[in-house]
Amino acid sequence: MPYLYDLSLRELESHVQTLAAPSYRARQVWEWAYRHLAPSYDEMQNVPASLRARLAQDLPFPALTVVHELVSDDALTRKRLIRLHDGKLIEGVLMRYDPRSDSRGRATVCVSSQAGCAIGCVFCATGQGGFERNLSAGEILAQIIGFAREQPLTNVVFMGMGEPMANYREVWRAIETLNAPEGIGMAARHITISTVGLVPSINKLAGESLQVGLAVSLHAPDEALRERLIPTAHRFPLPDIIDACRAYIAKTGRRVTFEYCLMDGVNDSTEQARALAALLAGVLCHVNLIPVNPTANSGIHRPARSRSIAFQRELVARGIPCTVRVEKGVEISAACGQLRSETGMVAVIDARS
């Protein structure tokens, strides 16, 4: 059964008309759902009760339940463990910035696009847990709206559990609703999709009408190491990924963010920084260095701050814009999949996990 959030406005209008109601009723429902962020049909007082009752039966609100939430010491980062209707668990994170240093009042939500992940990155808690299923557009939107009811949002990043490009259709439907002027109305440039490098999907994204941001997870400057860290990386070799990114840039005029998770003694040497700079030479990009968060893989550790800074300096010296990510929420298991694996609730709710 589809959720209300799974439908576009046009689809909702068509459904309302099949119920012998005028199409403008769909716009009323849409406004309540996305402008007023109503949690149920009961709040839609200008919609006839009989229509509300039928819509509640045909198109319920997504059945997402927050089963655990952690708040960082500075209260700026909140992470939720969320149970879906079938018991699968996902995570969502709200990241705010200190108003003393951020006058724009930024608030970013990091959402999941899948329950679990099939990519299998050895440093990622989600990848270590395996893949369960794709999320629908409605389940993706429900994560965003859940936080938006409590905090006005400025940005959404698809960097939570799962590979967004492997669930392209539902992710894109969620983005269209998120961007729609009659919907939530978030600017496309405030939305970012992250991928481990699914070349066909990068090419498809380049041709979309909405210019959302693209972030590509590299994590290694050479093919051999990348395939050790990302077991499925052989499907899309580094040269193909870089070529797809160049084509994306040529078509959209937008720079690409390359995510690089720094692991002590694995991919954080100055020689590897130089190799990464050579790989990205001439590419309109920005490198986001991310000191790894600890997971169940005991062989992977966060590098010393001095090593992260040294890696950054090597890139900058070679003309590659680069920053070391501000660490937010480390004390609340903010890395992808950590809260899900650490609570032990997976085994309780879903015996297959």
C-alpha atoms as one frame of an Amber mdcrd trajectory, in Angstrom:
protein
   0.000   0.000   0.000   1.465   3.401  -0.949   1.835   6.162   1.600   0.554
   9.709   1.131   4.152  10.907   0.792   4.785   8.405  -2.014   2.523  10.305
  -4.419   3.273  13.385  -6.459   0.717  16.175  -6.396  -0.554  15.131  -9.834
  -0.972  11.547  -8.674  -2.790  12.693  -5.559  -5.127  14.822  -7.669  -5.929
  11.817  -9.822  -6.608   9.663  -6.776  -8.865  12.268  -5.190 -10.870  12.489
  -8.408 -11.421   8.713  -8.368 -13.111   9.304  -5.010 -15.558  11.713  -6.676
 -13.938  14.727  -5.000 -12.731  17.850  -6.838  -8.998  18.003  -7.591  -8.514
  21.122  -5.463  -9.006  18.914  -2.411  -5.698  17.273  -3.266  -3.959  20.645
  -3.080  -5.497  21.231   0.334  -4.181  17.868   1.540  -0.802  18.594  -0.039
  -0.556  21.934   1.723  -1.384  20.381   5.074   1.178  17.617   4.537   4.096
  19.704   3.301   3.512  23.300   4.333   1.910  22.730   7.741   3.664  19.352
   8.260   0.461  17.828   9.646   1.123  14.459  11.321  -2.299  13.047  10.380
  -5.427  13.675   8.333  -7.249  14.672  11.524  -5.616  18.116  11.421  -6.854
  18.906   7.903  -9.960  20.747   9.038 -10.872  22.304   5.678 -10.990  18.837
   4.066 -14.323  16.985   4.410 -14.266  14.315   7.119 -15.518  11.645   4.715
 -12.624  12.319   2.306 -10.110  12.377   5.139 -11.363   8.997   6.343 -11.073
   7.470   2.874  -7.598   8.919   2.291  -6.448   7.634   5.670  -7.499   4.180
   4.494  -6.071   4.432   0.967  -2.972   6.570   1.559  -1.856   6.430   5.195
   0.984   8.484   6.600   4.271   6.497   6.686   4.492   4.180   9.661   7.839
   5.310  11.064   8.529   5.085  14.784  11.447   6.691  16.600  12.647   3.949
  18.945  15.796   5.624  20.210  17.316   9.098  20.044  20.669  10.442  21.171
  21.663  14.091  21.555  25.257  15.320  21.408  26.869  17.054  24.372  26.482
  20.457  22.701  22.834  19.662  21.783  23.544  20.544  18.141  23.427  16.993
  16.743  20.584  14.525  17.184  20.522  10.978  15.903  17.411   8.838  15.632
  16.997   5.111  15.293  13.771   4.649  13.336  11.661   1.525  12.922   9.794
   1.036   9.652   6.417  -0.689   9.337   8.066  -4.098   8.772  10.490  -3.793
  11.673  13.528  -2.781   9.627  15.713  -0.150  11.250  17.182   2.980   9.701
  18.873   6.103  11.028  18.421   9.829  10.555  20.629  12.641  11.822  19.940
  16.346  12.369  23.060  18.529  12.420  22.817  22.144  13.484  25.640  24.656
  13.745  26.592  26.840  16.652  24.737  30.145  16.127  27.772  31.996  17.506
  29.761  30.937  14.421  26.978  30.413  11.882  24.726  33.383  11.257  22.816
  31.503   8.532  21.136  29.196  11.021  21.970  26.088   9.025  20.244  22.838
   9.911  21.050  19.761   7.836  19.263  16.417   7.877  21.143  13.299   6.786
  18.656  10.678   5.601  18.746   6.973   4.798  17.673   5.662   1.402  17.895
   1.932   2.161  17.596  -0.376   5.136  21.118  -1.725   5.237  23.541  -1.471
   2.325  24.910  -3.879  -0.289  28.151  -1.971  -0.973  29.978  -3.555   1.964
  32.544  -0.871   2.877  34.752  -2.434   5.550  34.857   0.763   7.642  31.085
   1.342   7.634  28.775  -0.141  10.265  25.887  -0.230   7.802  27.952  -2.018
   5.167  29.001  -4.603   7.716  25.344  -5.373   8.456  24.279  -6.219   4.895
  21.357  -5.126   2.715  17.667  -5.531   3.561  15.557  -3.402   1.212  15.051
  -0.085  -0.538  13.006   2.662   1.070  10.067   4.231  -0.710   9.988   7.938
  -1.489   7.439   8.326   1.306   9.690   6.651   3.865  12.542   8.933   2.812
  10.385  12.061   3.076   9.009  10.983   6.440  12.513  11.111   7.929  12.947
  14.681   6.720   9.500  15.837   7.806   9.943  14.271  11.226  12.860  16.600
  11.903  11.268  19.547  10.068   8.331  19.496  12.512  10.795  20.433  15.247
  13.414  22.497  13.404  13.321  24.540  10.164  15.699  22.835   7.732  18.113
  24.409   5.270  19.808  21.347   3.738  19.215  17.661   3.105  21.995  15.181
   2.335  21.471  11.608   1.177  24.417  10.267   3.141  22.687   8.020   5.655
  22.215   4.274   5.435  22.331   2.757   1.964  23.563   3.698  -1.513  21.154
   6.379  -2.790  22.054   5.782  -6.434  21.045   2.120  -6.066  17.543   3.337
  -5.169  17.531   6.109  -7.749  13.831   6.205  -8.655  12.539   6.561  -5.096
  15.302   8.957  -4.068  14.561  11.170  -7.050  10.796  11.137  -6.400  11.523
  12.245  -2.819  13.781  15.036  -4.120  11.114  16.272  -6.531   8.605  16.608
  -3.686  11.225  18.169  -1.434  12.021  20.744  -4.103   8.481  21.420  -5.389
   7.330  25.020  -4.744   3.928  23.722  -3.674   5.684  21.130  -1.492   8.473
  21.757   0.999  10.171  24.127  -1.442  13.823  23.385  -0.655  16.203  24.674
  -3.313  17.898  21.949  -5.366  21.311  23.382  -4.517  20.635  22.655  -0.867
  20.180  18.942  -1.587  23.123  16.553  -2.045  23.217  12.928  -3.176  26.194
  10.819  -2.153  27.338   7.748  -4.068  30.186   5.297  -3.925  30.513   5.794
  -7.669  27.668   4.180  -9.631  28.648   5.537 -13.036  25.327   5.028 -14.897
  23.477   6.882 -12.133  26.004   9.738 -12.107  25.432  10.091 -15.846  21.673
  10.066 -15.304  21.913  12.685 -12.565  23.840  14.981 -14.906  20.822  15.080
 -17.221  18.186  15.841 -14.587  16.398  19.178 -14.583  17.147  19.793 -10.894
  20.793  20.560 -10.187  21.269  18.855  -6.856  24.750  18.405  -5.435  26.862
  15.321  -6.091  29.234  13.776  -3.566  31.352  10.769  -4.526  32.994   8.518
  -1.939  36.565   7.685  -3.024  38.434   6.656   0.157  41.523   5.574  -1.787
  43.744   7.059  -4.517  44.352   3.751  -6.292  42.254   0.829  -7.492  43.879
  -1.931  -5.419  43.351  -0.210  -2.067  39.857   0.950  -3.003  38.791  -2.623
  -3.760  40.128  -3.712  -0.364  38.071  -1.046   1.385  34.995  -1.308  -0.863
  34.506  -4.948  -1.957  32.110  -4.003  -4.771  34.365  -1.234  -6.167  35.542
  -3.394  -9.078  32.197  -2.781 -10.805  33.136   0.847 -11.452  36.916   1.485
 -11.668  38.325   4.829 -10.562  39.092   6.102 -14.087  35.456   5.509 -15.094
  34.203   7.335 -12.012  36.454  10.327 -12.621  35.383  10.433 -16.285  31.715
  10.405 -15.226  32.393  13.238 -12.782  34.118  15.277 -15.490  31.087  14.754
 -17.740  28.752  15.767 -14.888  30.759  18.960 -14.341  30.814  19.771 -18.056
  27.049  19.362 -18.293  25.989  21.081 -15.065  28.800  23.532 -14.326  28.757
  22.316 -10.722  31.725  21.104  -8.768  31.812  17.596  -7.297  32.572  16.860
  -3.667  34.835  13.866  -3.136  34.452  12.203   0.250  37.608  10.597   1.617
  37.384   8.696   4.898  40.797   8.860   6.582  41.982   5.645   8.285  45.160
   5.502  10.317  47.943   3.720   8.465  45.605   2.659   5.664  45.018   5.618
   3.348  46.329   8.680   5.201  49.991   8.971   4.188  51.438  12.020   2.438
  52.318   9.797  -0.537  48.663   8.786  -0.839  47.641  12.447  -0.612  49.914
  13.207  -3.554  48.435  10.298  -5.511  44.923  11.576  -4.787  45.898  15.055
  -5.962  47.223  13.585  -9.204  43.984  11.617  -9.715  41.883  14.766  -9.286
  44.102  17.184 -11.191  42.008  19.482 -13.377  38.687  18.347 -11.896  36.368
  21.055 -10.532  36.001  19.602  -7.076  36.315  19.862  -3.330  37.693  17.099
  -1.135  36.016  16.465   2.202  38.358  14.557   4.508  36.492  12.543   7.140
  38.442  11.021  10.029  36.866   7.580  10.406  34.483   6.884  13.276  35.210
   3.620  15.104  33.000   0.655  14.180  32.996  -3.067  14.855  36.037  -3.442
  12.569  38.789  -3.357  15.171  41.502  -3.041  12.523  40.456   0.460  11.477
  41.258   3.505  13.573  41.013   7.271  13.334  44.304   8.989  12.477  45.870
  11.561  14.736  44.722  15.099  13.998  48.232  15.968  12.842  48.084  13.283
  10.121  44.713  14.544   8.889  46.058  18.090   8.663  49.221  16.909   6.902
  47.090  15.067   4.319  44.991  18.185   3.796  48.064  20.376   3.314  49.451
  18.060   0.624  46.222  18.361  -1.354  45.940  22.129  -0.948  49.567  22.589
  -1.961  48.744  20.806  -5.225  45.728  22.974  -5.978  42.977  20.685  -4.673
  40.473  22.534  -2.413  40.138  20.492   0.731  38.747  20.632   4.256  38.752
  18.268   7.202  35.155  17.670   8.222  34.076  19.248  11.475  33.404  16.335
  13.792  29.819  16.375  14.973  28.145  13.756  17.118  31.073  11.380  17.634
  29.951  10.729  21.192  26.470   9.693  20.012  27.560   7.136  17.386  26.833
   9.556  14.560  28.562   7.536  11.840  26.331   5.656   9.434  24.871   2.505
  10.983  26.591   2.838  14.349  23.510   3.460  16.473  21.649   0.643  14.728
  24.427  -1.855  15.429  25.345  -0.655  18.909  21.877  -0.634  20.480  21.389
  -4.341  19.936  17.845  -3.544  18.860  18.331  -5.064  15.420  18.344  -8.539
  16.874  15.279  -7.805  18.961  13.177  -6.333  16.172  14.433  -8.264  13.157
  15.730 -11.739  13.892  17.436 -11.995  10.487  19.871  -9.153  11.228
